[in-house]
mmCIF file with all atom_site columns, C-alpha atoms and ligand atoms in Angstrom:
data_model
loop_
_atom_site.group_PDB
_atom_site.id
_atom_site.type_symbol
_atom_site.label_atom_id
_atom_site.label_alt_id
_atom_site.label_comp_id
_atom_site.label_asym_id
_atom_site.label_entity_id
_atom_site.label_seq_id
_atom_site.pdbx_PDB_ins_code
_atom_site.Cartn_x
_atom_site.Cartn_y
_atom_site.Cartn_z
_atom_site.occupancy
_atom_site.B_iso_or_equiv
_atom_site.pdbx_formal_charge
_atom_site.auth_seq_id
_atom_site.auth_comp_id
_atom_site.auth_asym_id
_atom_site.auth_atom_id
_atom_site.pdbx_PDB_model_num
ATOM   1   C  CA  . UNK D 1 1   ? -2.243  -48.390 10.216  1.00 0.00 ? 1   UNK D CA  1
ATOM   2   C  CA  . UNK D 1 2   ? -4.441  -45.735 11.761  1.00 0.00 ? 2   UNK D CA  1
ATOM   3   C  CA  . UNK D 1 3   ? -7.252  -44.629 9.477   1.00 0.00 ? 3   UNK D CA  1
ATOM   4   C  CA  . UNK D 1 4   ? -6.144  -40.994 9.319   1.00 0.00 ? 4   UNK D CA  1
ATOM   5   C  CA  . UNK D 1 5   ? -2.722  -42.204 8.197   1.00 0.00 ? 5   UNK D CA  1
ATOM   6   C  CA  . UNK D 1 6   ? -4.334  -44.299 5.485   1.00 0.00 ? 6   UNK D CA  1
ATOM   7   C  CA  . UNK D 1 7   ? -5.980  -41.222 3.946   1.00 0.00 ? 7   UNK D CA  1
ATOM   8   C  CA  . UNK D 1 8   ? -2.810  -39.177 4.388   1.00 0.00 ? 8   UNK D CA  1
ATOM   9   C  CA  . UNK D 1 9   ? -0.912  -41.920 2.515   1.00 0.00 ? 9   UNK D CA  1
ATOM   10  C  CA  . UNK D 1 10  ? -3.231  -41.388 -0.446  1.00 0.00 ? 10  UNK D CA  1
ATOM   11  C  CA  . UNK D 1 11  ? -2.638  -37.626 -0.210  1.00 0.00 ? 11  UNK D CA  1
ATOM   12  C  CA  . UNK D 1 12  ? 1.109   -38.378 -0.192  1.00 0.00 ? 12  UNK D CA  1
ATOM   13  C  CA  . UNK D 1 13  ? 0.766   -40.452 -3.362  1.00 0.00 ? 13  UNK D CA  1
ATOM   14  C  CA  . UNK D 1 14  ? -0.907  -37.476 -5.022  1.00 0.00 ? 14  UNK D CA  1
ATOM   15  C  CA  . UNK D 1 15  ? 1.880   -35.207 -3.761  1.00 0.00 ? 15  UNK D CA  1
ATOM   16  C  CA  . UNK D 1 16  ? 4.436   -37.585 -5.262  1.00 0.00 ? 16  UNK D CA  1
ATOM   17  C  CA  . UNK D 1 17  ? 2.554   -37.515 -8.573  1.00 0.00 ? 17  UNK D CA  1
ATOM   18  C  CA  . UNK D 1 18  ? 2.740   -33.711 -8.471  1.00 0.00 ? 18  UNK D CA  1
ATOM   19  C  CA  . UNK D 1 19  ? 6.518   -33.859 -7.909  1.00 0.00 ? 19  UNK D CA  1
ATOM   20  C  CA  . UNK D 1 20  ? 6.934   -36.161 -10.905 1.00 0.00 ? 20  UNK D CA  1
ATOM   21  C  CA  . UNK D 1 21  ? 5.133   -33.550 -13.010 1.00 0.00 ? 21  UNK D CA  1
ATOM   22  C  CA  . UNK D 1 22  ? 7.394   -30.750 -11.780 1.00 0.00 ? 22  UNK D CA  1
ATOM   23  C  CA  . UNK D 1 23  ? 4.839   -29.297 -9.380  1.00 0.00 ? 23  UNK D CA  1
ATOM   24  C  CA  . UNK D 1 24  ? 5.480   -28.409 -5.738  1.00 0.00 ? 24  UNK D CA  1
ATOM   25  C  CA  . UNK D 1 25  ? 4.349   -31.685 -4.143  1.00 0.00 ? 25  UNK D CA  1
ATOM   26  C  CA  . UNK D 1 26  ? 1.158   -31.184 -2.180  1.00 0.00 ? 26  UNK D CA  1
ATOM   27  C  CA  . UNK D 1 27  ? -1.727  -33.667 -2.256  1.00 0.00 ? 27  UNK D CA  1
ATOM   28  C  CA  . UNK D 1 28  ? -5.207  -33.661 -0.763  1.00 0.00 ? 28  UNK D CA  1
ATOM   29  C  CA  . UNK D 1 29  ? -8.161  -36.013 -0.324  1.00 0.00 ? 29  UNK D CA  1
ATOM   30  C  CA  . UNK D 1 30  ? -11.669 -35.368 0.963   1.00 0.00 ? 30  UNK D CA  1
ATOM   31  C  CA  . UNK D 1 31  ? -13.411 -38.176 2.813   1.00 0.00 ? 31  UNK D CA  1
ATOM   32  C  CA  . UNK D 1 32  ? -17.116 -38.541 3.492   1.00 0.00 ? 32  UNK D CA  1
ATOM   33  C  CA  . UNK D 1 33  ? -18.307 -41.352 5.764   1.00 0.00 ? 33  UNK D CA  1
ATOM   34  C  CA  . UNK D 1 34  ? -15.147 -43.346 5.135   1.00 0.00 ? 34  UNK D CA  1
ATOM   35  C  CA  . UNK D 1 35  ? -15.128 -42.903 1.371   1.00 0.00 ? 35  UNK D CA  1
ATOM   36  C  CA  . UNK D 1 36  ? -12.827 -40.690 -0.703  1.00 0.00 ? 36  UNK D CA  1
ATOM   37  C  CA  . UNK D 1 37  ? -15.100 -38.272 -2.598  1.00 0.00 ? 37  UNK D CA  1
ATOM   38  C  CA  . UNK D 1 38  ? -12.498 -35.834 -3.911  1.00 0.00 ? 38  UNK D CA  1
ATOM   39  C  CA  . UNK D 1 39  ? -8.799  -35.844 -4.712  1.00 0.00 ? 39  UNK D CA  1
ATOM   40  C  CA  . UNK D 1 40  ? -6.466  -33.091 -5.746  1.00 0.00 ? 40  UNK D CA  1
ATOM   41  C  CA  . UNK D 1 41  ? -2.860  -32.188 -6.164  1.00 0.00 ? 41  UNK D CA  1
ATOM   42  C  CA  . UNK D 1 42  ? -1.000  -29.037 -6.937  1.00 0.00 ? 42  UNK D CA  1
ATOM   43  C  CA  . UNK D 1 43  ? -1.353  -28.192 -10.666 1.00 0.00 ? 43  UNK D CA  1
ATOM   44  C  CA  . UNK D 1 44  ? -0.261  -24.576 -10.613 1.00 0.00 ? 44  UNK D CA  1
ATOM   45  C  CA  . UNK D 1 45  ? 2.407   -24.976 -13.294 1.00 0.00 ? 45  UNK D CA  1
ATOM   46  C  CA  . UNK D 1 46  ? 0.275   -27.178 -15.542 1.00 0.00 ? 46  UNK D CA  1
ATOM   47  C  CA  . UNK D 1 47  ? -2.712  -24.843 -15.422 1.00 0.00 ? 47  UNK D CA  1
ATOM   48  C  CA  . UNK D 1 48  ? -0.795  -21.603 -14.826 1.00 0.00 ? 48  UNK D CA  1
ATOM   49  C  CA  . UNK D 1 49  ? -3.553  -20.772 -12.405 1.00 0.00 ? 49  UNK D CA  1
ATOM   50  C  CA  . UNK D 1 50  ? -2.905  -19.227 -8.993  1.00 0.00 ? 50  UNK D CA  1
ATOM   51  C  CA  . UNK D 1 51  ? -5.795  -21.110 -7.405  1.00 0.00 ? 51  UNK D CA  1
ATOM   52  C  CA  . UNK D 1 52  ? -4.769  -24.606 -8.557  1.00 0.00 ? 52  UNK D CA  1
ATOM   53  C  CA  . UNK D 1 53  ? -3.734  -25.769 -5.093  1.00 0.00 ? 53  UNK D CA  1
ATOM   54  C  CA  . UNK D 1 54  ? -4.382  -29.366 -4.012  1.00 0.00 ? 54  UNK D CA  1
ATOM   55  C  CA  . UNK D 1 55  ? -7.171  -28.416 -1.600  1.00 0.00 ? 55  UNK D CA  1
ATOM   56  C  CA  . UNK D 1 56  ? -9.010  -26.293 -4.190  1.00 0.00 ? 56  UNK D CA  1
ATOM   57  C  CA  . UNK D 1 57  ? -8.913  -29.156 -6.704  1.00 0.00 ? 57  UNK D CA  1
ATOM   58  C  CA  . UNK D 1 58  ? -10.108 -31.680 -4.114  1.00 0.00 ? 58  UNK D CA  1
ATOM   59  C  CA  . UNK D 1 59  ? -12.952 -29.412 -2.956  1.00 0.00 ? 59  UNK D CA  1
ATOM   60  C  CA  . UNK D 1 60  ? -14.011 -28.852 -6.573  1.00 0.00 ? 60  UNK D CA  1
ATOM   61  C  CA  . UNK D 1 61  ? -13.972 -32.615 -7.225  1.00 0.00 ? 61  UNK D CA  1
ATOM   62  C  CA  . UNK D 1 62  ? -16.018 -33.318 -4.073  1.00 0.00 ? 62  UNK D CA  1
ATOM   63  C  CA  . UNK D 1 63  ? -18.523 -30.588 -5.039  1.00 0.00 ? 63  UNK D CA  1
ATOM   64  C  CA  . UNK D 1 64  ? -18.958 -32.197 -8.463  1.00 0.00 ? 64  UNK D CA  1
ATOM   65  C  CA  . UNK D 1 65  ? -19.165 -35.728 -7.081  1.00 0.00 ? 65  UNK D CA  1
ATOM   66  C  CA  . UNK D 1 66  ? -21.705 -34.867 -4.367  1.00 0.00 ? 66  UNK D CA  1
ATOM   67  C  CA  . UNK D 1 67  ? -23.584 -32.209 -6.342  1.00 0.00 ? 67  UNK D CA  1
ATOM   68  C  CA  . UNK D 1 68  ? -23.243 -29.835 -3.424  1.00 0.00 ? 68  UNK D CA  1
ATOM   69  C  CA  . UNK D 1 69  ? -21.059 -26.941 -2.318  1.00 0.00 ? 69  UNK D CA  1
ATOM   70  C  CA  . UNK D 1 70  ? -21.697 -27.905 1.329   1.00 0.00 ? 70  UNK D CA  1
ATOM   71  C  CA  . UNK D 1 71  ? -19.141 -30.371 2.654   1.00 0.00 ? 71  UNK D CA  1
ATOM   72  C  CA  . UNK D 1 72  ? -19.973 -30.069 6.337   1.00 0.00 ? 72  UNK D CA  1
ATOM   73  C  CA  . UNK D 1 73  ? -19.885 -33.813 6.975   1.00 0.00 ? 73  UNK D CA  1
ATOM   74  C  CA  . UNK D 1 74  ? -16.572 -34.226 5.185   1.00 0.00 ? 74  UNK D CA  1
ATOM   75  C  CA  . UNK D 1 75  ? -12.978 -34.422 6.370   1.00 0.00 ? 75  UNK D CA  1
ATOM   76  C  CA  . UNK D 1 76  ? -10.063 -32.983 4.426   1.00 0.00 ? 76  UNK D CA  1
ATOM   77  C  CA  . UNK D 1 77  ? -6.557  -34.496 4.453   1.00 0.00 ? 77  UNK D CA  1
ATOM   78  C  CA  . UNK D 1 78  ? -3.693  -32.453 3.033   1.00 0.00 ? 78  UNK D CA  1
ATOM   79  C  CA  . UNK D 1 79  ? 0.046   -33.061 3.141   1.00 0.00 ? 79  UNK D CA  1
ATOM   80  C  CA  . UNK D 1 80  ? 0.909   -29.394 3.818   1.00 0.00 ? 80  UNK D CA  1
ATOM   81  C  CA  . UNK D 1 81  ? -0.772  -26.946 6.154   1.00 0.00 ? 81  UNK D CA  1
ATOM   82  C  CA  . UNK D 1 82  ? -3.370  -24.956 4.174   1.00 0.00 ? 82  UNK D CA  1
ATOM   83  C  CA  . UNK D 1 83  ? -2.598  -21.417 2.969   1.00 0.00 ? 83  UNK D CA  1
ATOM   84  C  CA  . UNK D 1 84  ? -5.052  -18.520 3.563   1.00 0.00 ? 84  UNK D CA  1
ATOM   85  C  CA  . UNK D 1 85  ? -6.803  -19.107 0.206   1.00 0.00 ? 85  UNK D CA  1
ATOM   86  C  CA  . UNK D 1 86  ? -7.411  -22.798 0.913   1.00 0.00 ? 86  UNK D CA  1
ATOM   87  C  CA  . UNK D 1 87  ? -8.316  -22.184 4.555   1.00 0.00 ? 87  UNK D CA  1
ATOM   88  C  CA  . UNK D 1 88  ? -10.887 -19.702 3.237   1.00 0.00 ? 88  UNK D CA  1
ATOM   89  C  CA  . UNK D 1 89  ? -12.279 -22.291 0.824   1.00 0.00 ? 89  UNK D CA  1
ATOM   90  C  CA  . UNK D 1 90  ? -12.430 -24.825 3.686   1.00 0.00 ? 90  UNK D CA  1
ATOM   91  C  CA  . UNK D 1 91  ? -14.479 -22.319 5.723   1.00 0.00 ? 91  UNK D CA  1
ATOM   92  C  CA  . UNK D 1 92  ? -16.766 -21.629 2.769   1.00 0.00 ? 92  UNK D CA  1
ATOM   93  C  CA  . UNK D 1 93  ? -17.264 -25.347 2.124   1.00 0.00 ? 93  UNK D CA  1
ATOM   94  C  CA  . UNK D 1 94  ? -18.017 -25.783 5.856   1.00 0.00 ? 94  UNK D CA  1
ATOM   95  C  CA  . UNK D 1 95  ? -15.690 -28.758 6.066   1.00 0.00 ? 95  UNK D CA  1
ATOM   96  C  CA  . UNK D 1 96  ? -15.920 -30.158 9.570   1.00 0.00 ? 96  UNK D CA  1
ATOM   97  C  CA  . UNK D 1 97  ? -12.444 -31.548 10.125  1.00 0.00 ? 97  UNK D CA  1
ATOM   98  C  CA  . UNK D 1 98  ? -8.997  -30.915 8.673   1.00 0.00 ? 98  UNK D CA  1
ATOM   99  C  CA  . UNK D 1 99  ? -5.948  -33.155 8.972   1.00 0.00 ? 99  UNK D CA  1
ATOM   100 C  CA  . UNK D 1 100 ? -2.649  -31.863 7.697   1.00 0.00 ? 100 UNK D CA  1
ATOM   101 C  CA  . UNK D 1 101 ? 0.879   -33.223 7.550   1.00 0.00 ? 101 UNK D CA  1
ATOM   102 C  CA  . UNK D 1 102 ? 3.733   -30.729 7.488   1.00 0.00 ? 102 UNK D CA  1
ATOM   103 C  CA  . UNK D 1 103 ? 3.680   -27.223 8.917   1.00 0.00 ? 103 UNK D CA  1
ATOM   104 C  CA  . UNK D 1 104 ? 4.125   -24.327 6.483   1.00 0.00 ? 104 UNK D CA  1
ATOM   105 C  CA  . UNK D 1 105 ? 6.128   -21.530 8.046   1.00 0.00 ? 105 UNK D CA  1
ATOM   106 C  CA  . UNK D 1 106 ? 5.903   -19.452 4.857   1.00 0.00 ? 106 UNK D CA  1
ATOM   107 C  CA  . UNK D 1 107 ? 2.205   -19.571 3.908   1.00 0.00 ? 107 UNK D CA  1
ATOM   108 C  CA  . UNK D 1 108 ? 0.420   -21.565 6.613   1.00 0.00 ? 108 UNK D CA  1
ATOM   109 C  CA  . UNK D 1 109 ? -2.909  -20.169 7.801   1.00 0.00 ? 109 UNK D CA  1
ATOM   110 C  CA  . UNK D 1 110 ? -3.603  -22.836 10.415  1.00 0.00 ? 110 UNK D CA  1
ATOM   111 C  CA  . UNK D 1 111 ? -0.806  -21.969 12.848  1.00 0.00 ? 111 UNK D CA  1
ATOM   112 C  CA  . UNK D 1 112 ? 2.369   -21.732 10.713  1.00 0.00 ? 112 UNK D CA  1
ATOM   113 C  CA  . UNK D 1 113 ? 2.005   -17.994 10.136  1.00 0.00 ? 113 UNK D CA  1
ATOM   114 C  CA  . UNK D 1 114 ? -1.542  -17.151 11.232  1.00 0.00 ? 114 UNK D CA  1
ATOM   115 C  CA  . UNK D 1 115 ? -4.478  -19.256 12.349  1.00 0.00 ? 115 UNK D CA  1
ATOM   116 C  CA  . UNK D 1 116 ? -7.730  -18.455 10.558  1.00 0.00 ? 116 UNK D CA  1
ATOM   117 C  CA  . UNK D 1 117 ? -9.526  -21.300 12.285  1.00 0.00 ? 117 UNK D CA  1
ATOM   118 C  CA  . UNK D 1 118 ? -8.997  -19.658 15.663  1.00 0.00 ? 118 UNK D CA  1
ATOM   119 C  CA  . UNK D 1 119 ? -10.837 -16.549 14.473  1.00 0.00 ? 119 UNK D CA  1
ATOM   120 C  CA  . UNK D 1 120 ? -14.481 -15.825 15.013  1.00 0.00 ? 120 UNK D CA  1
ATOM   121 C  CA  . UNK D 1 121 ? -15.786 -17.355 11.764  1.00 0.00 ? 121 UNK D CA  1
ATOM   122 C  CA  . UNK D 1 122 ? -18.824 -19.594 11.781  1.00 0.00 ? 122 UNK D CA  1
ATOM   123 C  CA  . UNK D 1 123 ? -18.185 -23.288 11.059  1.00 0.00 ? 123 UNK D CA  1
ATOM   124 C  CA  . UNK D 1 124 ? -14.470 -23.369 11.888  1.00 0.00 ? 124 UNK D CA  1
ATOM   125 C  CA  . UNK D 1 125 ? -13.283 -26.955 11.424  1.00 0.00 ? 125 UNK D CA  1
ATOM   126 C  CA  . UNK D 1 126 ? -11.553 -29.080 14.023  1.00 0.00 ? 126 UNK D CA  1
ATOM   127 C  CA  . UNK D 1 127 ? -7.876  -29.406 13.073  1.00 0.00 ? 127 UNK D CA  1
ATOM   128 C  CA  . UNK D 1 128 ? -5.319  -32.123 13.635  1.00 0.00 ? 128 UNK D CA  1
ATOM   129 C  CA  . UNK D 1 129 ? -1.798  -31.335 12.396  1.00 0.00 ? 129 UNK D CA  1
ATOM   130 C  CA  . UNK D 1 130 ? 1.289   -33.484 12.185  1.00 0.00 ? 130 UNK D CA  1
ATOM   131 C  CA  . UNK D 1 131 ? -0.204  -36.582 10.495  1.00 0.00 ? 131 UNK D CA  1
ATOM   132 C  CA  . UNK D 1 132 ? 2.800   -38.335 8.838   1.00 0.00 ? 132 UNK D CA  1
ATOM   133 C  CA  . UNK D 1 133 ? 4.492   -34.938 9.170   1.00 0.00 ? 133 UNK D CA  1
ATOM   134 C  CA  . UNK D 1 134 ? 8.010   -36.181 8.476   1.00 0.00 ? 134 UNK D CA  1
ATOM   135 C  CA  . UNK D 1 135 ? 7.055   -37.955 5.255   1.00 0.00 ? 135 UNK D CA  1
ATOM   136 C  CA  . UNK D 1 136 ? 4.957   -35.006 4.103   1.00 0.00 ? 136 UNK D CA  1
ATOM   137 C  CA  . UNK D 1 137 ? 7.871   -32.626 4.728   1.00 0.00 ? 137 UNK D CA  1
ATOM   138 C  CA  . UNK D 1 138 ? 10.406  -35.026 3.158   1.00 0.00 ? 138 UNK D CA  1
ATOM   139 C  CA  . UNK D 1 139 ? 8.578   -35.122 -0.176  1.00 0.00 ? 139 UNK D CA  1
ATOM   140 C  CA  . UNK D 1 140 ? 8.796   -31.298 -0.303  1.00 0.00 ? 140 UNK D CA  1
ATOM   141 C  CA  . UNK D 1 141 ? 12.441  -31.188 0.801   1.00 0.00 ? 141 UNK D CA  1
ATOM   142 C  CA  . UNK D 1 142 ? 13.398  -33.751 -1.840  1.00 0.00 ? 142 UNK D CA  1
ATOM   143 C  CA  . UNK D 1 143 ? 11.621  -31.755 -4.534  1.00 0.00 ? 143 UNK D CA  1
ATOM   144 C  CA  . UNK D 1 144 ? 13.353  -28.503 -3.646  1.00 0.00 ? 144 UNK D CA  1
ATOM   145 C  CA  . UNK D 1 145 ? 16.802  -30.063 -3.230  1.00 0.00 ? 145 UNK D CA  1
ATOM   146 C  CA  . UNK D 1 146 ? 16.472  -31.725 -6.653  1.00 0.00 ? 146 UNK D CA  1
ATOM   147 C  CA  . UNK D 1 147 ? 15.466  -28.360 -8.120  1.00 0.00 ? 147 UNK D CA  1
ATOM   148 C  CA  . UNK D 1 148 ? 18.591  -26.801 -6.655  1.00 0.00 ? 148 UNK D CA  1
ATOM   149 C  CA  . UNK D 1 149 ? 20.902  -29.492 -7.986  1.00 0.00 ? 149 UNK D CA  1
ATOM   150 C  CA  . UNK D 1 150 ? 19.125  -29.389 -11.348 1.00 0.00 ? 150 UNK D CA  1
ATOM   151 C  CA  . UNK D 1 151 ? 18.276  -33.101 -11.435 1.00 0.00 ? 151 UNK D CA  1
HETATM 152 ZN ZN1 . ZN  R 2 .   ? -3.521  -23.275 -0.677  1.00 0.00 ? 201 ZN  R ZN1 1
#
């Protein structure tokens, strides 16, 4: 398995955990020099907090673990394309590289709707989309179809 798929698999596990807790399934890991230093999943319902997206939780965990707000050497893996809030946090954390799975045509800020990382901000990360895209999208589709059928 390619290494970026290995980290995305872990993000998918976190997304699945979110689904089991009734949260929109999105998972995220932050990797520094080949080691996972932060994990997060959507906890918006649990916390009733607008900002409790997977990326925000993972960035917070990495900040705490590394004792630093600067994550410029780190890579972020997330199952769904980041929204404008999370893309903004990624810019502020100076994360160097972002891998995402599924495109988000509703809230995506990395190409789905807009692309903040193409704008003239300092420290825009390199981006690779479409990592395990079908599996990342499937976990979301399953969640929403089960919601509709009331399972
Ligand atoms: Zn977000």
